[in-house]
Each structure stands twice: as structure tokens, then as C-alpha cells.
Coordinates of N, CA and C in Angstrom, one line a residue:
X1 N 122.8 151.0 79.7 CA 124.1 150.3 79.8 C 124.6 150.3 81.3
X2 N 124.4 151.4 82.0 CA 124.9 151.4 83.4 C 124.1 150.5 84.3
X3 N 122.9 150.3 84.0 CA 122.0 149.4 84.8 C 122.4 147.9 84.6
X4 N 123.0 147.5 83.5 CA 123.4 146.1 83.3 C 124.6 145.7 84.2
X5 N 125.5 146.6 84.6 CA 126.7 146.3 85.4 C 126.3 145.6 86.7
X6 N 125.4 146.1 87.5 CA 125.1 145.3 88.7 C 124.5 143.9 88.4
X7 N 123.7 143.8 87.4 CA 123.2 142.5 87.0 C 124.3 141.5 86.6
X8 N 125.2 142.0 85.8 CA 126.4 141.1 85.4 C 127.3 140.8 86.5
X9 N 127.5 141.7 87.4 CA 128.3 141.4 88.6 C 127.7 140.4 89.5
X10 N 126.4 140.5 89.6 CA 125.6 139.5 90.5 C 125.7 138.1 89.9
X11 N 125.6 138.0 88.6 CA 125.5 136.7 88.0 C 126.9 136.1 87.8
X12 N 128.0 136.9 87.8 CA 129.3 136.4 87.5 C 129.9 135.6 88.6
X13 N 129.4 135.6 89.8 CA 130.0 134.8 90.9 C 129.4 133.4 91.0
X14 N 128.6 133.0 90.1 CA 128.1 131.6 90.1 C 129.0 130.8 89.2
X15 N 129.3 129.6 89.7 CA 130.2 128.7 89.0 C 129.7 127.3 89.2
X16 N 130.0 126.4 88.3 CA 129.6 125.0 88.4 C 130.7 124.3 89.1
X17 N 130.3 123.6 90.2 CA 131.2 122.8 90.9 C 131.0 121.3 90.8
X18 N 132.0 120.5 91.1 CA 131.8 119.0 91.1 C 131.8 118.5 92.5
X19 N 130.9 117.7 92.8 CA 130.7 117.2 94.2 C 130.9 115.7 94.2
X20 N 131.8 115.2 95.1 CA 132.2 113.8 95.1 C 132.0 113.2 96.5
X21 N 132.0 111.9 96.6 CA 132.2 111.1 97.8 C 133.5 110.3 97.6
X22 N 134.4 110.4 98.5 CA 135.7 109.7 98.4 C 135.9 108.7 99.5
X23 N 136.3 107.5 99.1 CA 136.6 106.4 100.0 C 138.1 106.5 100.3
X24 N 138.4 107.0 101.5 CA 139.8 107.1 102.0 C 140.3 105.9 102.7
X25 N 139.4 104.9 102.9 CA 139.7 103.7 103.6 C 140.5 102.6 102.7
X26 N 141.0 101.6 103.4 CA 141.7 100.5 102.6 C 140.8 99.5 102.1
X27 N 139.5 99.5 102.4 CA 138.5 98.5 101.9 C 137.4 99.2 101.2
X28 N 136.7 98.4 100.3 CA 135.5 98.9 99.6 C 134.4 99.3 100.6
X29 N 133.7 100.3 100.2 CA 132.6 100.8 101.1 C 131.3 100.8 100.2
X30 N 130.2 100.3 100.9 CA 128.9 100.4 100.3 C 128.3 101.8 100.4
X31 N 128.0 102.5 99.3 CA 127.5 103.8 99.3 C 126.2 103.9 98.6
X32 N 125.2 104.5 99.2 CA 123.9 104.7 98.6 C 123.5 106.2 98.7
X33 N 123.1 106.8 97.6 CA 122.7 108.2 97.6 C 121.6 108.5 96.7
X34 N 120.8 109.5 97.1 CA 119.7 110.0 96.4 C 119.9 111.4 96.0
X35 N 119.5 111.7 94.8 CA 119.7 113.1 94.3 C 118.7 113.4 93.2
X36 N 118.5 114.6 92.9 CA 117.5 115.1 91.9 C 118.2 114.8 90.5
X37 N 117.4 114.3 89.6 CA 118.0 113.9 88.3 C 117.5 114.9 87.3
X38 N 117.9 116.2 87.4 CA 117.5 117.2 86.4 C 118.7 118.1 86.2
X39 N 119.6 118.0 85.3 CA 119.7 116.8 84.5 C 120.4 115.7 85.2
X40 N 120.3 114.5 84.7 CA 121.0 113.3 85.3 C 122.4 113.4 85.0
X41 N 123.3 113.1 86.0 CA 124.7 113.0 85.8 C 125.1 111.6 85.9
X42 N 125.8 111.0 85.0 CA 126.3 109.7 85.1 C 127.3 109.6 86.2
X43 N 127.1 108.8 87.2 CA 128.1 108.7 88.3 C 129.4 108.1 87.6
X44 N 130.5 108.8 88.0 CA 131.8 108.4 87.4 C 132.9 108.3 88.5
X45 N 133.9 107.4 88.3 CA 134.9 107.2 89.2 C 136.2 107.9 88.9
X46 N 136.9 108.3 89.9 CA 138.2 108.9 89.7 C 139.1 108.5 90.9
X47 N 140.3 108.2 90.7 CA 141.2 107.9 91.8 C 141.4 109.1 92.8
X48 N 141.5 108.8 94.1 CA 141.6 109.9 95.0 C 142.9 110.7 94.8
X49 N 144.0 110.0 94.5 CA 145.3 110.7 94.2 C 145.1 111.7 93.0
X50 N 144.4 111.2 92.0 CA 144.2 112.1 90.8 C 143.3 113.2 91.1
X51 N 142.3 113.0 91.9 CA 141.4 114.1 92.3 C 142.1 115.1 93.2
X52 N 142.9 114.7 94.0 CA 143.7 115.6 94.9 C 144.6 116.5 94.0
X53 N 145.2 115.9 93.0 CA 146.2 116.7 92.1 C 145.4 117.6 91.2
X54 N 144.2 117.3 90.8 CA 143.5 118.0 89.8 C 143.1 119.4 90.3
X55 N 143.2 120.4 89.4 CA 142.8 121.7 89.7 C 141.5 122.0 88.9
X56 N 141.4 121.4 87.8 CA 140.2 121.6 86.9 C 139.9 120.3 86.2
X57 N 138.8 119.7 86.6 CA 138.4 118.4 86.0 C 137.6 118.6 84.8
X58 N 137.2 119.8 84.4 CA 136.3 120.0 83.3 C 137.0 119.5 82.0
X59 N 138.3 119.5 81.9 CA 139.0 119.1 80.7 C 138.8 117.6 80.4
X60 N 138.8 116.8 81.4 CA 138.7 115.4 81.2 C 137.6 114.7 81.9
X61 N 136.7 115.4 82.5 CA 135.5 114.8 83.2 C 134.8 113.8 82.3
X62 N 134.7 114.1 81.1 CA 133.9 113.2 80.2 C 134.7 111.9 79.9
X63 N 136.0 111.8 80.3 CA 136.8 110.7 80.1 C 136.9 109.8 81.3
X64 N 136.3 110.2 82.4 CA 136.3 109.4 83.6 C 135.5 108.1 83.4
X65 N 135.9 107.0 84.1 CA 135.2 105.8 84.0 C 133.8 105.8 84.7
X66 N 132.8 105.3 84.0 CA 131.5 105.2 84.6 C 131.5 104.3 85.9
X67 N 130.9 104.8 86.9 CA 130.8 104.0 88.2 C 129.9 102.8 88.0
X68 N 130.2 101.7 88.6 CA 129.3 100.5 88.6 C 128.2 100.7 89.5
X69 N 127.2 101.5 89.2 CA 126.1 101.8 90.1 C 124.9 101.0 89.7
X70 N 124.0 100.8 90.7 CA 122.7 100.2 90.6 C 121.7 101.2 91.0
X71 N 120.7 101.3 90.2 CA 119.6 102.3 90.5 C 118.6 101.5 91.4
X72 N 118.5 102.0 92.7 CA 117.7 101.3 93.7 C 116.2 101.8 93.7
X73 N 116.0 103.0 93.2 CA 114.7 103.5 93.2 C 114.6 104.8 92.5
X74 N 113.3 105.2 92.1 CA 113.1 106.4 91.5 C 111.7 106.9 91.9
X75 N 111.7 108.2 92.4 CA 110.4 108.8 92.8 C 110.4 110.2 92.1
X76 N 109.5 110.3 91.1 CA 109.5 111.5 90.3 C 110.9 111.8 89.7
X77 N 111.5 112.9 90.1 CA 112.9 113.2 89.5 C 114.0 112.8 90.5
X78 N 113.7 112.1 91.5 CA 114.7 111.7 92.5 C 115.2 110.2 92.2
X79 N 116.5 110.0 92.1 CA 117.0 108.7 91.8 C 117.9 108.3 93.0
X80 N 117.8 107.0 93.4 CA 118.6 106.5 94.4 C 119.6 105.5 93.8
X81 N 120.9 105.7 94.0 CA 122.0 104.9 93.4 C 122.6 104.1 94.6
X82 N 123.2 103.0 94.2 CA 123.9 102.2 95.2 C 125.2 101.7 94.4
X83 N 126.3 101.7 95.1 CA 127.5 101.1 94.6 C 128.5 100.7 95.6
X84 N 129.4 99.8 95.3 CA 130.5 99.5 96.1 C 131.7 100.3 95.7
X85 N 132.1 101.3 96.5 CA 133.1 102.3 96.1 C 134.5 101.7 96.5
X86 N 135.3 101.5 95.5 CA 136.6 100.9 95.8 C 137.5 101.8 96.7
X87 N 138.5 101.2 97.4 CA 139.3 102.0 98.2 C 140.1 103.0 97.4
X88 N 140.3 104.2 97.9 CA 141.1 105.3 97.3 C 140.5 105.7 96.0
X89 N 139.2 105.6 95.9 CA 138.4 106.1 94.7 C 137.3 107.1 95.2
X90 N 136.9 107.9 94.3 CA 135.8 108.9 94.5 C 134.8 108.7 93.4
X91 N 133.6 109.0 93.7 CA 132.5 108.9 92.7 C 131.9 110.3 92.6
X92 N 131.7 110.8 91.4 CA 131.1 112.0 91.1 C 129.6 111.9 91.4
X93 N 129.1 112.7 92.3 CA 127.7 112.6 92.7 C 126.9 113.5 91.7
X94 N 127.3 114.8 91.6 CA 126.6 115.7 90.7 C 127.5 116.9 90.5
X95 N 127.1 117.6 89.4 CA 127.7 118.9 89.1 C 126.5 119.9 89.1
X96 N 126.8 121.1 89.8 CA 125.7 122.1 89.9 C 126.4 123.4 90.3
X97 N 125.5 124.4 90.3 CA 126.0 125.7 90.7 C 126.5 125.6 92.2
X98 N 127.6 126.2 92.4 CA 128.2 126.1 93.8 C 127.4 127.1 94.6
X99 N 126.9 126.6 95.8 CA 126.2 127.6 96.7 C 127.1 128.7 97.0
X100 N 126.5 129.9 97.0 CA 127.3 131.1 97.3 C 128.1 131.1 98.6
X101 N 127.5 130.4 99.6 CA 128.2 130.3 100.9 C 129.5 129.5 100.8
X102 N 129.5 128.5 99.9 CA 130.7 127.6 99.8 C 131.8 128.3 99.0
X103 N 131.5 129.2 98.1 CA 132.5 129.8 97.2 C 133.5 130.6 98.1
X104 N 133.0 131.3 99.1 CA 134.0 132.0 100.0 C 134.5 131.2 101.1
X105 N 134.3 129.9 101.1 CA 134.7 129.0 102.2 C 133.8 129.0 103.3
X106 N 132.6 129.6 103.2 CA 131.6 129.6 104.2 C 130.7 128.3 104.2
X107 N 129.5 128.5 104.7 CA 128.6 127.4 104.8 C 127.5 127.5 103.7
X108 N 126.9 126.3 103.4 CA 125.8 126.3 102.5 C 124.5 126.5 103.3
X109 N 123.4 126.8 102.6 CA 122.1 126.8 103.2 C 121.5 125.5 102.8
X110 N 121.5 124.5 103.7 CA 121.1 123.1 103.4 C 119.7 122.9 102.8
X111 N 118.7 123.6 103.3 CA 117.4 123.4 102.8 C 117.2 123.9 101.4
X112 N 118.0 124.9 101.0 CA 118.0 125.4 99.7 C 119.0 124.7 98.8
X113 N 120.2 124.5 99.2 CA 121.3 124.0 98.4 C 121.3 122.5 98.2
X114 N 120.9 121.8 99.2 CA 121.0 120.3 99.1 C 119.7 119.6 99.6
X115 N 118.6 120.3 99.3 CA 117.3 119.8 99.8 C 117.0 118.3 99.4
X116 N 117.4 117.9 98.2 CA 117.1 116.6 97.7 C 118.2 115.6 97.8
X117 N 119.3 115.9 98.5 CA 120.4 115.0 98.6 C 120.4 114.2 99.9
X118 N 120.6 112.9 99.8 CA 120.8 112.0 100.9 C 121.8 111.0 100.6
X119 N 122.7 110.7 101.6 CA 123.8 109.7 101.4 C 123.9 108.9 102.6
X120 N 124.1 107.6 102.4 CA 124.4 106.6 103.4 C 125.6 105.8 103.0
X121 N 126.5 105.5 104.0 CA 127.7 104.7 103.7 C 128.0 103.8 104.8
X122 N 128.3 102.5 104.5 CA 128.7 101.5 105.5 C 130.2 101.6 105.6
X123 N 130.7 102.1 106.7 CA 132.2 102.2 106.9 C 132.6 101.2 108.0
X124 N 133.9 101.2 108.2 CA 134.5 100.3 109.3 C 134.0 100.9 110.6
X125 N 133.7 102.1 110.7 CA 133.2 102.8 111.9 C 131.7 102.7 112.1
X126 N 131.0 102.0 111.2 CA 129.6 101.9 111.2 C 128.9 102.7 110.1
X127 N 127.6 102.8 110.2 CA 126.9 103.5 109.2 C 127.0 105.0 109.4
X128 N 127.2 105.7 108.2 CA 127.3 107.2 108.2 C 126.2 107.7 107.3
X129 N 125.4 108.7 107.8 CA 124.3 109.2 107.0 C 124.3 110.7 106.9
X130 N 124.1 111.2 105.7 CA 124.1 112.6 105.5 C 122.8 112.9 104.8
X131 N 122.1 114.0 105.2 CA 120.9 114.4 104.6 C 121.1 115.9 104.2
X132 N 120.0 116.5 103.7 CA 120.1 117.9 103.3 C 120.5 118.8 104.5
X133 N 120.2 118.4 105.7 CA 120.6 119.2 106.9 C 122.1 119.2 107.1
X134 N 122.8 118.2 106.8 CA 124.3 118.1 107.2 C 125.2 117.8 106.0
X135 N 124.7 117.7 104.8 CA 125.6 117.4 103.7 C 126.5 118.5 103.4
X136 N 126.0 119.8 103.5 CA 126.9 120.9 103.3 C 128.0 121.0 104.3
X137 N 127.8 120.7 105.5 CA 128.8 120.7 106.5 C 129.9 119.6 106.3
X138 N 129.4 118.5 105.7 CA 130.4 117.4 105.4 C 131.3 117.6 104.3
X139 N 130.9 118.5 103.4 CA 131.7 118.8 102.2 C 133.0 119.5 102.5
X140 N 134.1 119.0 102.0 CA 135.4 119.6 102.1 C 135.8 120.1 100.8
X141 N 136.4 121.3 100.7 CA 136.8 121.9 99.5 C 138.2 121.5 99.2
X142 N 138.4 120.7 98.2 CA 139.7 120.2 97.8 C 140.4 121.2 96.9
X143 N 139.6 121.8 96.0 CA 140.1 122.8 95.0 C 139.0 123.8 94.8
X144 N 139.3 124.7 94.0 CA 138.4 125.9 93.8 C 136.9 125.4 93.6
X145 N 136.7 124.4 92.7 CA 135.3 124.0 92.4 C 135.1 122.5 92.6
X146 N 135.9 121.9 93.4 CA 135.8 120.5 93.7 C 135.5 120.3 95.2
X147 N 134.4 119.7 95.6 CA 134.0 119.5 96.9 C 133.8 118.0 97.2
X148 N 134.2 117.6 98.3 CA 134.3 116.1 98.6 C 133.8 115.8 100.0
X149 N 133.0 114.8 100.1 CA 132.6 114.2 101.4 C 133.6 113.0 101.6
X150 N 134.4 113.1 102.6 CA 135.5 112.1 102.8 C 135.0 111.0 103.7
X151 N 135.0 109.8 103.3 CA 134.6 108.6 104.1 C 135.9 107.9 104.6
X152 N 136.1 107.8 105.9 CA 137.3 107.2 106.5 C 137.3 105.7 106.3

């Protein structure tokens, strides 16, 4: 019984987080992203104002509107999505265990935590690209388990 305590303590700090891309601009933005589809998460839209107010989306995450995405490609378990993200809306990219570095407000380990993630957006400032190397740095923690890449 005493030996189980360290194991339980080690596993208890893992939590499932929600990862979004938010369009903070006044015009629609073309967003394309690739992610591992194991399991596949249906991309869903939520208003930025609602996402900022929310503390826990697990209660109504299933009630969010499906995003109007187009699947651009599939390679093994990697899917590439494309969508026109409306102004002041965010799209749910995926839900997964929050990297331990992010839980404490620190940094993720990109090659381990986001190895299969890539994102490109056409903004008024030009094309913005995130890959496994910099997606962790681009994420902003809006709430305990909600992380967002903000597009200006």
C-alpha cells in the first residue's frame, strides 16, 4: 500500500486540456492545421468572448457548433484541416493531456508534446506558421486547462 502513493501522486498531475486557435481580428482568417487523429476530435467553434469567460468547457464542449472545415489531406493518422475562421471566434484543435511544463506555467517540450502539430494562418500581417518547434511557445493559457494560439 505504501508503494502505491508515489505512483498515484505521479499520475494525478496529468489533466486533459483544450487547445484552440482564436481569430482576434475583425476579418475572417484562412487557417490550415495538421494534427494526429488518434482519436479524432471534431473541430468546433466557440465565440472568443465565451471562451474568455469560461472556466471549464467540459460541461458544454459537446454542444459547441461544428466548425465548417475541409479535410485537405491525410497521411496515416495525420489529418490536415482547412477553414475560414470567423472574426472573434476560436476553433478547438484538439484535447489531450496537458504537457507537464505547461501546467505550472512553464514551457512545453515541442518535439515530444507537439511533434505532429503544424498550423498556418493568413492574417492581415501576412502568413503565420507554427510547427512542433514553436507551437508550445505560441500557446497562451487563458484558463487552467484552456490554451489558445491568438491570431491578430
